[in-house]
Each structure stands twice: as C-alpha cells, then as structure tokens.
Amino acid sequence: RKSLAEAGIDQKRLEITIADDWYVIDECLGHNNMLIHGDVGIRGFGGFPWYGVARRMAGWIDSVPETWQNLYFGHFHQFVSGDFNGRRWYCGGTPESDNEWARSELSATGRPQQRLQIVTPEQVVCDLPIYLDHAYRGRDGKTKAGAKR
C-alpha cells in the first residue's frame, strides 16, 4: 500500500488480499477465481506445461474446499489460456521478460504484457494483452519489433 500511495494511486476501490496459503479464491461478479503463483505443482516439458495445467486443475477441482470456476496464474512468462472440462485457465504475461531464468528455463523473452479482461455476471467476454510502455531487448541487445523505441 505504501508504494501505491507514493505513486499517487487512489486506493479507495482497491482491496489487497495476502494469501495465507498457496492459493486464494477471489469472487468477481459471481465468478469464483482461484489465484496462484503458478509454481505450485504445475510441471511440464517441451515449453509451456499444457498437460501440467490440466492435471493440476483436475486434482484441484475436488481437493480445494472452495468452489471455483477459473484458474489464474503467472510464473511462466507467457500470455496463454485454455479450457479444461468447462473451466477456464489464464496464464498472465509478465511485466518483464529479459532475465536469464526466463531465457534458460522457459526460452521466453516475449514482449512485457499483462492481461485485461471484461467480465459480466455470465462470463468473460473479452480477454486482451496489454503491452506495457517500455521496450525490451533481446539477447542481441536490439529493441524488438513493436516495442517502444
């Protein structure tokens, strides 16, 4: 909160929840969303862990005591989403992608981005990447296409 106040951001409509466990269930317009970092048990091979996400979702549907419809996570530095047996999952982008861990473990140095969604009580009706207003540079040191120069 201190950082937000120093940046002059109005916090009247902002609620910050600090997780007591490895997940939080957040309700938005009647949708219960399970929020995790992404490093909890989601494993894979050959790039983004598609199978690992589905496997964990299948287990969490019954093992997490609260009811949830959507899974939101980060960790993988990729803007991807999918569907698993009627539940949606969303992996957010990343505010930075020019670090050695992302290069070596994920082979990912994509353009910095975050997710914007428009949600109604019925469903998510719009899911868009928001490209952040700063350039990123590839290993060659050159600013990548589409990045601010």
PDB file of C-alpha atoms in Angstrom:
ATOM      1  CA  ARG A   1       0.000   0.000   0.000  1.00  0.00           C
ATOM      2  CA  LYS A   2       2.868   2.369   0.767  1.00  0.00           C
ATOM      3  CA  SER A   3       4.244   2.034  -2.781  1.00  0.00           C
ATOM      4  CA  LEU A   4       0.817   2.724  -4.263  1.00  0.00           C
ATOM      5  CA  ALA A   5       0.344   5.779  -2.049  1.00  0.00           C
ATOM      6  CA  GLU A   6       3.784   7.100  -3.010  1.00  0.00           C
ATOM      7  CA  ALA A   7       2.839   6.683  -6.670  1.00  0.00           C
ATOM      8  CA  GLY A   8      -0.330   8.719  -6.063  1.00  0.00           C
ATOM      9  CA  ILE A   9      -2.691   5.829  -6.818  1.00  0.00           C
ATOM     10  CA  ASP A  10      -6.166   6.123  -5.295  1.00  0.00           C
ATOM     11  CA  GLN A  11      -6.797   3.016  -3.205  1.00  0.00           C
ATOM     12  CA  LYS A  12     -10.463   3.553  -2.295  1.00  0.00           C
ATOM     13  CA  ARG A  13     -11.664   0.781  -4.642  1.00  0.00           C
ATOM     14  CA  LEU A  14      -8.658  -1.470  -4.177  1.00  0.00           C
ATOM     15  CA  GLU A  15      -8.657  -4.487  -1.897  1.00  0.00           C
ATOM     16  CA  ILE A  16      -5.363  -6.269  -1.271  1.00  0.00           C
ATOM     17  CA  THR A  17      -5.509  -9.853  -0.027  1.00  0.00           C
ATOM     18  CA  ILE A  18      -2.368 -11.535   1.227  1.00  0.00           C
ATOM     19  CA  ALA A  19      -2.658 -15.292   0.869  1.00  0.00           C
ATOM     20  CA  ASP A  20      -2.439 -17.454   3.970  1.00  0.00           C
ATOM     21  CA  ASP A  21      -1.936 -20.492   1.757  1.00  0.00           C
ATOM     22  CA  TRP A  22      -0.683 -21.328  -1.752  1.00  0.00           C
ATOM     23  CA  TYR A  23      -3.926 -20.088  -3.324  1.00  0.00           C
ATOM     24  CA  VAL A  24      -6.690 -17.502  -2.889  1.00  0.00           C
ATOM     25  CA  ILE A  25     -10.277 -17.767  -4.112  1.00  0.00           C
ATOM     26  CA  ASP A  26     -11.412 -14.341  -5.306  1.00  0.00           C
ATOM     27  CA  GLU A  27     -15.033 -13.612  -6.206  1.00  0.00           C
ATOM     28  CA  CYS A  28     -15.749 -11.224  -9.086  1.00  0.00           C
ATOM     29  CA  LEU A  29     -19.325 -10.677 -10.338  1.00  0.00           C
ATOM     30  CA  GLY A  30     -20.345 -14.134  -9.136  1.00  0.00           C
ATOM     31  CA  HIS A  31     -17.312 -15.953 -10.548  1.00  0.00           C
ATOM     32  CA  ASN A  32     -15.041 -17.700  -8.053  1.00  0.00           C
ATOM     33  CA  ASN A  33     -11.492 -17.427  -9.354  1.00  0.00           C
ATOM     34  CA  MET A  34      -8.621 -19.464  -7.989  1.00  0.00           C
ATOM     35  CA  LEU A  35      -5.437 -17.373  -7.937  1.00  0.00           C
ATOM     36  CA  ILE A  36      -1.991 -18.992  -7.641  1.00  0.00           C
ATOM     37  CA  HIS A  37       1.550 -18.010  -8.497  1.00  0.00           C
ATOM     38  CA  GLY A  38       1.976 -20.884 -10.960  1.00  0.00           C
ATOM     39  CA  ASP A  39       4.986 -22.581  -9.444  1.00  0.00           C
ATOM     40  CA  VAL A  40       2.816 -24.876  -7.288  1.00  0.00           C
ATOM     41  CA  GLY A  41       2.944 -28.332  -8.821  1.00  0.00           C
ATOM     42  CA  ILE A  42       2.486 -27.272 -12.456  1.00  0.00           C
ATOM     43  CA  ARG A  43       5.250 -29.119 -14.262  1.00  0.00           C
ATOM     44  CA  GLY A  44       5.813 -29.937 -17.877  1.00  0.00           C
ATOM     45  CA  PHE A  45       8.240 -30.420 -20.691  1.00  0.00           C
ATOM     46  CA  GLY A  46       8.776 -29.046 -24.159  1.00  0.00           C
ATOM     47  CA  GLY A  47       7.729 -25.447 -23.433  1.00  0.00           C
ATOM     48  CA  PHE A  48       4.553 -24.302 -21.732  1.00  0.00           C
ATOM     49  CA  PRO A  49       3.176 -27.068 -19.441  1.00  0.00           C
ATOM     50  CA  TRP A  50      -0.224 -27.634 -21.074  1.00  0.00           C
ATOM     51  CA  TYR A  51      -0.588 -31.122 -19.603  1.00  0.00           C
ATOM     52  CA  GLY A  52       0.629 -29.976 -16.182  1.00  0.00           C
ATOM     53  CA  VAL A  53      -2.066 -27.278 -16.006  1.00  0.00           C
ATOM     54  CA  ALA A  54      -4.838 -29.748 -16.923  1.00  0.00           C
ATOM     55  CA  ARG A  55      -3.534 -32.345 -14.466  1.00  0.00           C
ATOM     56  CA  ARG A  56      -3.449 -29.898 -11.566  1.00  0.00           C
ATOM     57  CA  MET A  57      -6.857 -28.447 -12.411  1.00  0.00           C
ATOM     58  CA  ALA A  58      -8.341 -31.962 -12.398  1.00  0.00           C
ATOM     59  CA  GLY A  59      -6.970 -32.527  -8.911  1.00  0.00           C
ATOM     60  CA  TRP A  60      -7.794 -29.096  -7.508  1.00  0.00           C
ATOM     61  CA  ILE A  61     -11.432 -29.305  -8.616  1.00  0.00           C
ATOM     62  CA  ASP A  62     -12.056 -31.781  -5.790  1.00  0.00           C
ATOM     63  CA  SER A  63      -9.181 -31.169  -3.386  1.00  0.00           C
ATOM     64  CA  VAL A  64      -9.575 -27.397  -2.883  1.00  0.00           C
ATOM     65  CA  PRO A  65     -12.505 -26.992  -0.456  1.00  0.00           C
ATOM     66  CA  GLU A  66     -13.897 -23.803  -2.045  1.00  0.00           C
ATOM     67  CA  THR A  67     -15.787 -23.888  -5.324  1.00  0.00           C
ATOM     68  CA  TRP A  68     -14.014 -22.186  -8.229  1.00  0.00           C
ATOM     69  CA  GLN A  69     -14.628 -21.766 -11.960  1.00  0.00           C
ATOM     70  CA  ASN A  70     -11.491 -20.091 -13.323  1.00  0.00           C
ATOM     71  CA  LEU A  71      -7.787 -20.506 -12.606  1.00  0.00           C
ATOM     72  CA  TYR A  72      -5.431 -17.517 -12.891  1.00  0.00           C
ATOM     73  CA  PHE A  73      -1.665 -17.826 -12.604  1.00  0.00           C
ATOM     74  CA  GLY A  74       1.628 -16.373 -13.730  1.00  0.00           C
ATOM     75  CA  HIS A  75       5.163 -17.743 -13.342  1.00  0.00           C
ATOM     76  CA  PHE A  76       5.602 -18.940 -16.940  1.00  0.00           C
ATOM     77  CA  HIS A  77       6.112 -15.533 -18.610  1.00  0.00           C
ATOM     78  CA  GLN A  78       3.571 -16.451 -21.302  1.00  0.00           C
ATOM     79  CA  PHE A  79       0.190 -14.959 -22.222  1.00  0.00           C
ATOM     80  CA  VAL A  80      -1.860 -18.122 -22.819  1.00  0.00           C
ATOM     81  CA  SER A  81      -5.236 -19.512 -21.803  1.00  0.00           C
ATOM     82  CA  GLY A  82      -7.301 -22.622 -22.245  1.00  0.00           C
ATOM     83  CA  ASP A  83     -10.319 -24.643 -21.297  1.00  0.00           C
ATOM     84  CA  PHE A  84     -10.483 -27.776 -19.171  1.00  0.00           C
ATOM     85  CA  ASN A  85     -13.835 -29.553 -18.774  1.00  0.00           C
ATOM     86  CA  GLY A  86     -15.815 -26.318 -18.721  1.00  0.00           C
ATOM     87  CA  ARG A  87     -13.397 -24.387 -16.529  1.00  0.00           C
ATOM     88  CA  ARG A  88     -11.113 -21.716 -17.970  1.00  0.00           C
ATOM     89  CA  TRP A  89      -7.498 -21.059 -17.071  1.00  0.00           C
ATOM     90  CA  TYR A  90      -5.494 -17.918 -17.751  1.00  0.00           C
ATOM     91  CA  CYS A  91      -1.739 -17.569 -17.553  1.00  0.00           C
ATOM     92  CA  GLY A  92      -0.811 -13.897 -17.423  1.00  0.00           C
ATOM     93  CA  GLY A  93       2.026 -12.229 -19.213  1.00  0.00           C
ATOM     94  CA  THR A  94       4.897 -10.675 -17.344  1.00  0.00           C
ATOM     95  CA  PRO A  95       5.934  -7.088 -16.641  1.00  0.00           C
ATOM     96  CA  GLU A  96       9.484  -8.046 -17.615  1.00  0.00           C
ATOM     97  CA  SER A  97      10.933 -10.773 -19.804  1.00  0.00           C
ATOM     98  CA  ASP A  98      14.604 -10.022 -20.159  1.00  0.00           C
ATOM     99  CA  ASN A  99      16.068 -12.149 -17.391  1.00  0.00           C
ATOM    100  CA  GLU A 100      18.292 -15.211 -17.573  1.00  0.00           C
ATOM    101  CA  TRP A 101      15.822 -17.503 -15.795  1.00  0.00           C
ATOM    102  CA  ALA A 102      13.114 -16.837 -18.397  1.00  0.00           C
ATOM    103  CA  ARG A 103      15.656 -17.387 -21.172  1.00  0.00           C
ATOM    104  CA  SER A 104      17.151 -20.589 -19.799  1.00  0.00           C
ATOM    105  CA  GLU A 105      14.125 -22.312 -18.243  1.00  0.00           C
ATOM    106  CA  LEU A 106      11.284 -21.125 -20.465  1.00  0.00           C
ATOM    107  CA  SER A 107      13.056 -19.994 -23.628  1.00  0.00           C
ATOM    108  CA  ALA A 108      10.787 -16.989 -23.195  1.00  0.00           C
ATOM    109  CA  THR A 109      11.726 -13.357 -23.644  1.00  0.00           C
ATOM    110  CA  GLY A 110       8.456 -12.095 -25.038  1.00  0.00           C
ATOM    111  CA  ARG A 111       7.225  -8.565 -25.004  1.00  0.00           C
ATOM    112  CA  PRO A 112       6.246  -7.360 -21.494  1.00  0.00           C
ATOM    113  CA  GLN A 113       2.481  -7.556 -21.068  1.00  0.00           C
ATOM    114  CA  GLN A 114      -0.381  -8.068 -18.658  1.00  0.00           C
ATOM    115  CA  ARG A 115      -3.937  -9.321 -19.123  1.00  0.00           C
ATOM    116  CA  LEU A 116      -7.096  -7.165 -19.352  1.00  0.00           C
ATOM    117  CA  GLN A 117     -10.490  -8.823 -19.131  1.00  0.00           C
ATOM    118  CA  ILE A 118     -14.035  -7.575 -19.453  1.00  0.00           C
ATOM    119  CA  VAL A 119     -16.286  -9.736 -17.299  1.00  0.00           C
ATOM    120  CA  THR A 120     -20.065  -9.950 -16.996  1.00  0.00           C
ATOM    121  CA  PRO A 121     -22.010 -11.999 -14.450  1.00  0.00           C
ATOM    122  CA  GLU A 122     -22.345 -14.647 -17.166  1.00  0.00           C
ATOM    123  CA  GLN A 123     -18.770 -14.934 -18.465  1.00  0.00           C
ATOM    124  CA  VAL A 124     -15.505 -13.369 -19.534  1.00  0.00           C
ATOM    125  CA  VAL A 125     -16.472 -11.578 -22.753  1.00  0.00           C
ATOM    126  CA  CYS A 126     -13.101 -10.083 -23.661  1.00  0.00           C
ATOM    127  CA  ASP A 127      -9.536 -11.196 -22.890  1.00  0.00           C
ATOM    128  CA  LEU A 128      -6.730  -8.981 -24.207  1.00  0.00           C
ATOM    129  CA  PRO A 129      -2.992  -8.493 -23.759  1.00  0.00           C
ATOM    130  CA  ILE A 130      -1.938  -5.028 -22.629  1.00  0.00           C
ATOM    131  CA  TYR A 131       1.581  -4.305 -23.840  1.00  0.00           C
ATOM    132  CA  LEU A 132       3.499  -2.308 -21.278  1.00  0.00           C
ATOM    133  CA  ASP A 133       5.029   1.013 -22.187  1.00  0.00           C
ATOM    134  CA  HIS A 134       8.680   0.138 -22.143  1.00  0.00           C
ATOM    135  CA  ALA A 135      10.980  -1.536 -24.584  1.00  0.00           C
ATOM    136  CA  TYR A 136      12.522  -4.919 -24.129  1.00  0.00           C
ATOM    137  CA  ARG A 137      15.727  -6.035 -25.700  1.00  0.00           C
ATOM    138  CA  GLY A 138      16.616  -9.475 -26.971  1.00  0.00           C
ATOM    139  CA  ARG A 139      19.916 -11.183 -26.390  1.00  0.00           C
ATOM    140  CA  ASP A 140      21.401  -9.280 -29.310  1.00  0.00           C
ATOM    141  CA  GLY A 141      20.746  -6.005 -27.442  1.00  0.00           C
ATOM    142  CA  LYS A 142      18.385  -4.696 -30.112  1.00  0.00           C
ATOM    143  CA  THR A 143      14.929  -3.369 -29.330  1.00  0.00           C
ATOM    144  CA  LYS A 144      12.351  -5.865 -30.593  1.00  0.00           C
ATOM    145  CA  ALA A 145       9.592  -5.055 -33.085  1.00  0.00           C
ATOM    146  CA  GLY A 146       6.565  -3.388 -31.563  1.00  0.00           C
ATOM    147  CA  ALA A 147       8.468  -2.206 -28.509  1.00  0.00           C
ATOM    148  CA  LYS A 148       8.797   1.469 -27.748  1.00  0.00           C
ATOM    149  CA  ARG A 149      11.994   2.816 -29.271  1.00  0.00           C
TER     150      ARG A 149
END
